[in-house]
Tab-separated table of C-alpha atoms in Angstrom:
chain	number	residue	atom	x	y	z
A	11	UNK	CA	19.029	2.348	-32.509
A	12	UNK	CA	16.508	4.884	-31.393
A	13	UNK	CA	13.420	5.149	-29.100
A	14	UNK	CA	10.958	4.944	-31.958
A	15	UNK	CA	12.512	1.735	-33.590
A	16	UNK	CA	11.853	0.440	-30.214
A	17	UNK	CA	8.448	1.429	-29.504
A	18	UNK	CA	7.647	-0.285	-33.543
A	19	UNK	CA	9.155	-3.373	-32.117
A	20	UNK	CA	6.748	-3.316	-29.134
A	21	UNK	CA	3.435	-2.403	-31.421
A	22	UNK	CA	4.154	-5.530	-33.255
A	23	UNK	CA	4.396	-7.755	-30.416
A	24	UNK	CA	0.966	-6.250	-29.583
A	25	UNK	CA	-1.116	-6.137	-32.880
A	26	UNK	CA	1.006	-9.204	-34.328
A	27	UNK	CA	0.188	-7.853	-37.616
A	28	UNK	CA	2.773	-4.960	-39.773
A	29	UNK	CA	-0.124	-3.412	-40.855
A	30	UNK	CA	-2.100	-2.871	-37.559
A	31	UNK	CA	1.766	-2.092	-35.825
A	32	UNK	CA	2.049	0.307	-38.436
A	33	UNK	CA	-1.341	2.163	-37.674
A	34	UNK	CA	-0.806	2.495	-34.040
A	35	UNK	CA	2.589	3.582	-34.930
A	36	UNK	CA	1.095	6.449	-37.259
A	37	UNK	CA	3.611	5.633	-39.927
A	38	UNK	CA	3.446	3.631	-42.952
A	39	UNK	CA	3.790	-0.020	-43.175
A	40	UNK	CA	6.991	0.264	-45.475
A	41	UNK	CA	8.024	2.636	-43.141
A	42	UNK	CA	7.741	0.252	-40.450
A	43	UNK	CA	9.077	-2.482	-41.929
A	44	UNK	CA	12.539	-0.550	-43.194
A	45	UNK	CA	12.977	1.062	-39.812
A	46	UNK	CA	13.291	-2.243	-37.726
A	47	UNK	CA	14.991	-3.928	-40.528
A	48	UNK	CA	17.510	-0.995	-39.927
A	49	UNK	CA	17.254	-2.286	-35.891
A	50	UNK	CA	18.473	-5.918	-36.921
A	51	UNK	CA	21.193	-4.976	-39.689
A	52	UNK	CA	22.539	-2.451	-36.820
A	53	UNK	CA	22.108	-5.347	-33.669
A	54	UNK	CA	23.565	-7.855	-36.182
A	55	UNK	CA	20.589	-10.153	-34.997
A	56	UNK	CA	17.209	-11.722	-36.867
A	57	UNK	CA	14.624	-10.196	-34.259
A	58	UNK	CA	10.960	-11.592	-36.655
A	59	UNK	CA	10.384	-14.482	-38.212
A	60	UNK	CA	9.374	-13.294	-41.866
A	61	UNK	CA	6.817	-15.069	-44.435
A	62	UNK	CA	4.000	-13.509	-46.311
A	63	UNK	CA	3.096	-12.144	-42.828
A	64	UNK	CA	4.077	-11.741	-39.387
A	65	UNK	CA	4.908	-15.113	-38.059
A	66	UNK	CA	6.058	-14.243	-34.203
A	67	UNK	CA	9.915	-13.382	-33.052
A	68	UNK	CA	12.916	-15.065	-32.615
A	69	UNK	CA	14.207	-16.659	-29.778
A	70	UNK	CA	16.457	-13.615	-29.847
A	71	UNK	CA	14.000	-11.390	-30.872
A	72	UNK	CA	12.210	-12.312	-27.495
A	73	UNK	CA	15.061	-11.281	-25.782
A	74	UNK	CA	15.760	-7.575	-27.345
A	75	UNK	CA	11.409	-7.580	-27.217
A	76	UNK	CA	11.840	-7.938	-23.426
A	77	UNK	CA	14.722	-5.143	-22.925
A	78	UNK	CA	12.553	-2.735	-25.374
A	79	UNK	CA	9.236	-3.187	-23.203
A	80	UNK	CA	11.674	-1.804	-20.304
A	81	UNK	CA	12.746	1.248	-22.339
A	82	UNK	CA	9.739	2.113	-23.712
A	83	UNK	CA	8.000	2.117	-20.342
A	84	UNK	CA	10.794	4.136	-18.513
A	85	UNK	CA	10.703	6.246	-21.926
A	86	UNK	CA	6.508	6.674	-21.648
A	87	UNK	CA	6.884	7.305	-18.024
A	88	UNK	CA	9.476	9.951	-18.693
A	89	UNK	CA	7.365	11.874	-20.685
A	90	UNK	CA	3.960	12.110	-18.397
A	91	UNK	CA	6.183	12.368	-15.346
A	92	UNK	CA	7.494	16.067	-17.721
A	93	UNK	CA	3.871	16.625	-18.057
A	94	UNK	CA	2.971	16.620	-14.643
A	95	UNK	CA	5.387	18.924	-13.646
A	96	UNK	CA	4.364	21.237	-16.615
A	97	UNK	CA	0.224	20.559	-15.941
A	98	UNK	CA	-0.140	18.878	-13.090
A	99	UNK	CA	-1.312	15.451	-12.788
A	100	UNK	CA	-2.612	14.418	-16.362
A	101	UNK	CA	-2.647	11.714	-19.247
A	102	UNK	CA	-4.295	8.456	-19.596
A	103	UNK	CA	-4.272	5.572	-17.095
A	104	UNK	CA	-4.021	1.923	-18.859
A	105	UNK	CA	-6.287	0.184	-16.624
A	106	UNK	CA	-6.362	-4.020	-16.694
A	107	UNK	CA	-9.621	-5.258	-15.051
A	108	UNK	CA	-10.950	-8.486	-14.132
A	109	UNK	CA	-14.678	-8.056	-14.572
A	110	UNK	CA	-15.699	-9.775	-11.281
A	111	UNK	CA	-13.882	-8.141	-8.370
A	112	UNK	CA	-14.539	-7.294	-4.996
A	113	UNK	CA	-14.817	-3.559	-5.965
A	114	UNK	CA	-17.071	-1.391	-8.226
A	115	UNK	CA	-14.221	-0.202	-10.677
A	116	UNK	CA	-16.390	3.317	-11.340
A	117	UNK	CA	-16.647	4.033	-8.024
A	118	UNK	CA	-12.930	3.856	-7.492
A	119	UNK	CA	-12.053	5.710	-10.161
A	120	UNK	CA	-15.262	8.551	-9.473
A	121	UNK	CA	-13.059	9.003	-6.224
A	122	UNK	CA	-10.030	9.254	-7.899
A	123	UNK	CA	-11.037	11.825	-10.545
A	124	UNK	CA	-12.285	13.937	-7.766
A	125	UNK	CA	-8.820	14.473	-6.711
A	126	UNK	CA	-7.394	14.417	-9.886
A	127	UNK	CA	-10.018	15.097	-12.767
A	128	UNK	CA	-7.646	15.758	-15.880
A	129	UNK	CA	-6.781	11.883	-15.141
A	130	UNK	CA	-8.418	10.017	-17.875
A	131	UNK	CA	-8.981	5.647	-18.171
A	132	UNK	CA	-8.394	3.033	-20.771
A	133	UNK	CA	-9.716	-0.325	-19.235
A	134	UNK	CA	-9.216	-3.406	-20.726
A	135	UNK	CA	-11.383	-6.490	-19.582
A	136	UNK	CA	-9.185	-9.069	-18.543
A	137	UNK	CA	-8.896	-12.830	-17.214
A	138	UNK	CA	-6.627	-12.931	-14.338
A	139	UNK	CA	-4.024	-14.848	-15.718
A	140	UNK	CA	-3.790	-12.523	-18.644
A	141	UNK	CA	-3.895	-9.505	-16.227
A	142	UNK	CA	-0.674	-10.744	-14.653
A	143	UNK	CA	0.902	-11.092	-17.969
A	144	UNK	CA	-0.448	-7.332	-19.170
A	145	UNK	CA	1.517	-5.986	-16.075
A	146	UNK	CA	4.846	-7.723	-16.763
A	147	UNK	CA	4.592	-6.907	-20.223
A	148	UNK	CA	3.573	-3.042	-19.121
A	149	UNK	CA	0.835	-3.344	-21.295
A	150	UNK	CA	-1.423	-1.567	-18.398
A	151	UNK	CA	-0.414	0.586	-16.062
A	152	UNK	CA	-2.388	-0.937	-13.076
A	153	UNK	CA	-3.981	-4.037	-12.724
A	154	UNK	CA	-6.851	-4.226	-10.406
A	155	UNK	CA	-8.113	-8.562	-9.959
A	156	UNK	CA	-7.252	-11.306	-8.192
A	157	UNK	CA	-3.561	-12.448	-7.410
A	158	UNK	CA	-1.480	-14.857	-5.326
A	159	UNK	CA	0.113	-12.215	-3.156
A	160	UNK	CA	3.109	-14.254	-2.887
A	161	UNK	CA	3.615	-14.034	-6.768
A	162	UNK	CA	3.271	-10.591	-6.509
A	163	UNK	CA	5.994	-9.892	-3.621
A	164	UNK	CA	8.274	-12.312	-5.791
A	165	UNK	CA	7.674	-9.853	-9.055
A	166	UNK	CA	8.220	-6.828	-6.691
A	167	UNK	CA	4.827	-5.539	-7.793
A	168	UNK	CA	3.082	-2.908	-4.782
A	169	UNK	CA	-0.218	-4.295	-3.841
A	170	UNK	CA	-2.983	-2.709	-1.606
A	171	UNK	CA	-5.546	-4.997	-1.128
A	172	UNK	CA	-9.679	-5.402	-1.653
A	173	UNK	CA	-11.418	-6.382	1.117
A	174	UNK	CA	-13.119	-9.202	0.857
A	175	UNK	CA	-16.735	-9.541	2.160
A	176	UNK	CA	-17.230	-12.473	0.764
A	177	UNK	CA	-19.979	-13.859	-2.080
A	178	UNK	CA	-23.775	-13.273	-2.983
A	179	UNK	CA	-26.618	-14.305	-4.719
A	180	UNK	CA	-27.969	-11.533	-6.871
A	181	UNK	CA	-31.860	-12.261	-7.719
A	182	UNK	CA	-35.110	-10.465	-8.799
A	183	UNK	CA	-38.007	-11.038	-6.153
A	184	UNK	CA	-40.885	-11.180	-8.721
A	185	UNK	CA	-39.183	-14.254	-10.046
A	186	UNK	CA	-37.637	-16.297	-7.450
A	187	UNK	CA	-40.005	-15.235	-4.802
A	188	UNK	CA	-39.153	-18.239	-2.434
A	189	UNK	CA	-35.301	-16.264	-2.070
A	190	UNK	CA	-37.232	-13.207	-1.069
A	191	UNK	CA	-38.358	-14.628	2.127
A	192	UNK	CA	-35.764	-13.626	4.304
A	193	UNK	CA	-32.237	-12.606	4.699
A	194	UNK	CA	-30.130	-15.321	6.473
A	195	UNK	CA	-27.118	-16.564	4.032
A	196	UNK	CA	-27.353	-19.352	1.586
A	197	UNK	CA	-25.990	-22.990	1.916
A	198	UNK	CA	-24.484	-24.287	-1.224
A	199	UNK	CA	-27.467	-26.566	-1.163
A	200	UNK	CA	-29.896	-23.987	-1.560
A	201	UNK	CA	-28.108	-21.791	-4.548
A	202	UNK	CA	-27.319	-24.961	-6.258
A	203	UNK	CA	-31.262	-25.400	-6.805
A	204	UNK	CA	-31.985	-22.243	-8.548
A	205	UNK	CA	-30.849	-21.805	-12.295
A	206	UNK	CA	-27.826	-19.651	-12.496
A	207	UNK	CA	-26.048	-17.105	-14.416
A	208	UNK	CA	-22.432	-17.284	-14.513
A	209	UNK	CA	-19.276	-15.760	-15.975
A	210	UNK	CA	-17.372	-18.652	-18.267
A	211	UNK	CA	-15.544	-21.279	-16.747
A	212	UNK	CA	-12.507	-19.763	-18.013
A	213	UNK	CA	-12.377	-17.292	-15.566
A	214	UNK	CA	-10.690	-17.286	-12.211
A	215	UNK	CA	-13.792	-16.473	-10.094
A	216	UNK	CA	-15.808	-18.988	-12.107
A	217	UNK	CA	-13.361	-21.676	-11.324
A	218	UNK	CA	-13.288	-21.124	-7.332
A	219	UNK	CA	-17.160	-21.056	-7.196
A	220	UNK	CA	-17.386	-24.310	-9.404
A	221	UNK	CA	-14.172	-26.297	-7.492
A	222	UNK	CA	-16.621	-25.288	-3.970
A	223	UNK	CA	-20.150	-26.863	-5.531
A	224	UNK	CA	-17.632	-29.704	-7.104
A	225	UNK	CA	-16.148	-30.516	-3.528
A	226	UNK	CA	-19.944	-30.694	-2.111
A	227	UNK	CA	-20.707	-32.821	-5.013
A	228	UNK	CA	-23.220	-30.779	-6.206
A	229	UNK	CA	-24.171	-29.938	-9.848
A	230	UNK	CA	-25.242	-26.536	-10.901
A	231	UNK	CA	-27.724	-25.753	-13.203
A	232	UNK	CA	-25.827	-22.970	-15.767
A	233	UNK	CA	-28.582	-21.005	-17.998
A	234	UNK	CA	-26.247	-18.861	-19.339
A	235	UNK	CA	-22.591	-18.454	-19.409
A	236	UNK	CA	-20.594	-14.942	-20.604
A	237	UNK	CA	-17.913	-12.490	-19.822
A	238	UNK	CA	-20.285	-9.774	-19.838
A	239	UNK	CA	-21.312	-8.520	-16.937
A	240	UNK	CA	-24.266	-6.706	-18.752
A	241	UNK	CA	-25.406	-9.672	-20.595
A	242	UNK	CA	-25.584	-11.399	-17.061
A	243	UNK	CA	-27.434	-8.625	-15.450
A	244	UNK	CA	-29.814	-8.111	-17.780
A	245	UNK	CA	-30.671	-11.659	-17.262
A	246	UNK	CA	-31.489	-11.642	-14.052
A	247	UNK	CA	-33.396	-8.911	-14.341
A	248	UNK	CA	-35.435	-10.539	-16.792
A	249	UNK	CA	-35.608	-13.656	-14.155
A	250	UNK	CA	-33.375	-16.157	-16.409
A	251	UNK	CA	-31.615	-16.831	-13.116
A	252	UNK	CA	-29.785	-15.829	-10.282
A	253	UNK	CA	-26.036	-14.531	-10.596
A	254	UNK	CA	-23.434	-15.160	-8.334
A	255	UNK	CA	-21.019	-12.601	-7.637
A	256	UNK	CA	-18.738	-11.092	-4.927
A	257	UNK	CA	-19.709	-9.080	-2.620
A	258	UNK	CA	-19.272	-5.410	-3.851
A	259	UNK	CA	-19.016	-5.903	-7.399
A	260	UNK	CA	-21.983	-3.900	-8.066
A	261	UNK	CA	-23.360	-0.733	-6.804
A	262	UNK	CA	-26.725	-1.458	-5.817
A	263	UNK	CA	-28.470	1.671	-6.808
A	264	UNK	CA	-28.119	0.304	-10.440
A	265	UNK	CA	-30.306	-2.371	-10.089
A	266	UNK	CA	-33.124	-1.257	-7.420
A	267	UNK	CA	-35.131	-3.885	-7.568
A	268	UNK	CA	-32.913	-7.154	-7.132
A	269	UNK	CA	-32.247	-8.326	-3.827
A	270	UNK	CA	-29.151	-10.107	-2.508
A	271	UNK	CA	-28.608	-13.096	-0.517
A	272	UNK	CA	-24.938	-14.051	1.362
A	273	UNK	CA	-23.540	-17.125	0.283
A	274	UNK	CA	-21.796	-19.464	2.189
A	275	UNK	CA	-18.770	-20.305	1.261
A	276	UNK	CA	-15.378	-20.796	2.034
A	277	UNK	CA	-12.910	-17.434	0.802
A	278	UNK	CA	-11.243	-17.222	-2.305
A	279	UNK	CA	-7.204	-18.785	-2.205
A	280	UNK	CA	-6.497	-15.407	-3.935
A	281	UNK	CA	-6.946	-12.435	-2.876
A	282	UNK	CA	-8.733	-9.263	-4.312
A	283	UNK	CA	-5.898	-6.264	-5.099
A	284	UNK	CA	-5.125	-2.835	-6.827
A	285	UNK	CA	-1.065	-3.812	-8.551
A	286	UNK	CA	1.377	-1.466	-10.140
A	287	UNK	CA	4.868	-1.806	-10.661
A	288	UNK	CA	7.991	-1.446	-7.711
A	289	UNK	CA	8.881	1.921	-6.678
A	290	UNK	CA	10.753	3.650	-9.346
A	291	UNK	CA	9.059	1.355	-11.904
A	292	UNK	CA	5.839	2.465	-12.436
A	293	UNK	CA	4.823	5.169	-14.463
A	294	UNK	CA	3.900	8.221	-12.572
A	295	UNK	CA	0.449	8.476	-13.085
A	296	UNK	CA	0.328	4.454	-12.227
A	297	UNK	CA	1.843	5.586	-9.050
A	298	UNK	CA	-0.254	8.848	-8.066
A	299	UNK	CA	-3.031	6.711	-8.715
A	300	UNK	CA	-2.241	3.675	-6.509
A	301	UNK	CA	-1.444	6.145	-3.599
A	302	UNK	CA	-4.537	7.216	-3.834
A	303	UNK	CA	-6.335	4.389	-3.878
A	304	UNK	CA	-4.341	3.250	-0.731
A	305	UNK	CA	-5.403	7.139	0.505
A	306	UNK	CA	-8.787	6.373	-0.400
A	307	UNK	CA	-9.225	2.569	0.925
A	308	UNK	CA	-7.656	4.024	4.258
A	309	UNK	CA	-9.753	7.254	4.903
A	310	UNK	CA	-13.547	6.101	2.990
A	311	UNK	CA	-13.590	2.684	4.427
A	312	UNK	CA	-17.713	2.955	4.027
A	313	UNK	CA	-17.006	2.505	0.507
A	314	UNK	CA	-15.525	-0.406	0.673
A	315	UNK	CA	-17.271	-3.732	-0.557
């Protein structure tokens, strides 16, 4: 058994697909194929269920997946942790996002690059429940979305935090002039009137705004419904509708002309937070990164949301 054998194993469970495994393995398929063959003759265990094509793992194969995902990730982290001390702090970060947090992702990572600019990103859009099951997997590096923090102590993941300023109603004046009127924050009532643009239903943040309208037994009007962020900011800025959205989210000098209302409503049961894995754990870029973020939060708190 050897390291590459091991990191096949873990393309597969990724692409689910030889051929696609293969390609981000830079080898052949049969090459693939033979070489964890050669993993299962040598473990004396049936790791992949076999038809025409991939058809998942074993119960067994599970296991072994689980113990590989540990060595790769120690293996992985080896090697930037060598090239730090040869170049410095350098590589790419595997970023997991969930696209409506309390914090402009760019922003953070502007800040971050300043310190460390030969850092470079990979972000991957995200629900939050697939987030959580990206970092166990260490599929990303850091996770940055909403969490129970209890989960999180239980997992032994380090968490700093998002503040959370709570949620607003993002609208263009020429359209919904009645909003432009003045500033004082919104009842439920009142957003609940105007046509809205929301992320899909699916999504954590989507569910907590809906369960609050649901509990005042009010029905919202939905116009359109997408996990795009653009697609939902170009409609308001067309006048479609209004967006909700926390607090923070976006930077406001991308969008001059909309104007923001507060919403009231009650906070979010989870909470807003940069994860990585325990000490010793996470890769050591993950872990330059999240210190300074926690650097950052502490010492810039103006940028916070």
């Amino acid at each position: 058994m050897d390291i590459k054998q091991l990191i096949y194993l873990c393309n597969l469970e990724r692409e689910r697909h030889f051929g696609r495994a293969a390609e981000a393995s830079f080898v052949s398929q049969p090459t693939l194929s033979m070489r964890l063959k050669n993993l299962e003759r040598e473990l004396g265990l049936s790791l992949i269920n076999r038809s025409n094509n991939f058809a998942g793992f074993t119960a067994e194969g599970e296991r072994v997946l689980a113990w590989a995902r540990e060595i790769v990730s120690v293996y992985q982290g080896l090697k930037l942790e060598v090239e730090s001390l040869k170049h410095g702090v350098n590589g790419t970060l595997r970023i997991g996002v969930v696209p409506q947090c309390s914090i402009s992702l760019p922003l953070m990572l502007k800040a971050i690059s300043d310190r460390y600019p030969q850092l470079d990103y990979r972000v991957a859009v995200l629900s939050a429940d697939q987030l959580l099951e990206a970092l166990n997997s260490h599929t990303v590096d850091v996770g940055i979305g909403f969490f129970e923090l209890a989960t999180l102590r239980e997992l032994h993941f380090q968490a700093e935090p998002l503040q959370d300023n709570g949620v607003e109603l993002l609208f263009h004046p020429h359209f919904f002039p009645q909003l432009a009127e003045d500033n004082a924050a919104l009842t439920l009532e009142h957003a609940a009137s105007q046509p809205l643009c929301l992320a899909e239903p699916t999504r954590y943040f989507r569910r907590y705004i809906d369960s609050h309208f649901r509990a005042a037994d009010l029905t919202l009007r939905v116009v359109l419904e997408t996990t795009s962020i653009f697609q939902l900011l170009q409609a308001v800025q067309v006048g479609l509708g209004c967006l909700i959205a926390p607090v923070g989210h976006l930077l406001p000098g991308m969008t001059p002309e909309l104007q923001r209302r507060k919403l009231l409503i009650e906070p979010m049961s989870r909470h807003a937070a940069v994860v990585i894995a325990e000490p010793g754990r996470a890769t050591p870029l993950a872990q330059h990164f999240f210190d300074e973020v926690r650097r950052w939060l502490i010492e810039a708190p103006q940028r916070q949301p």
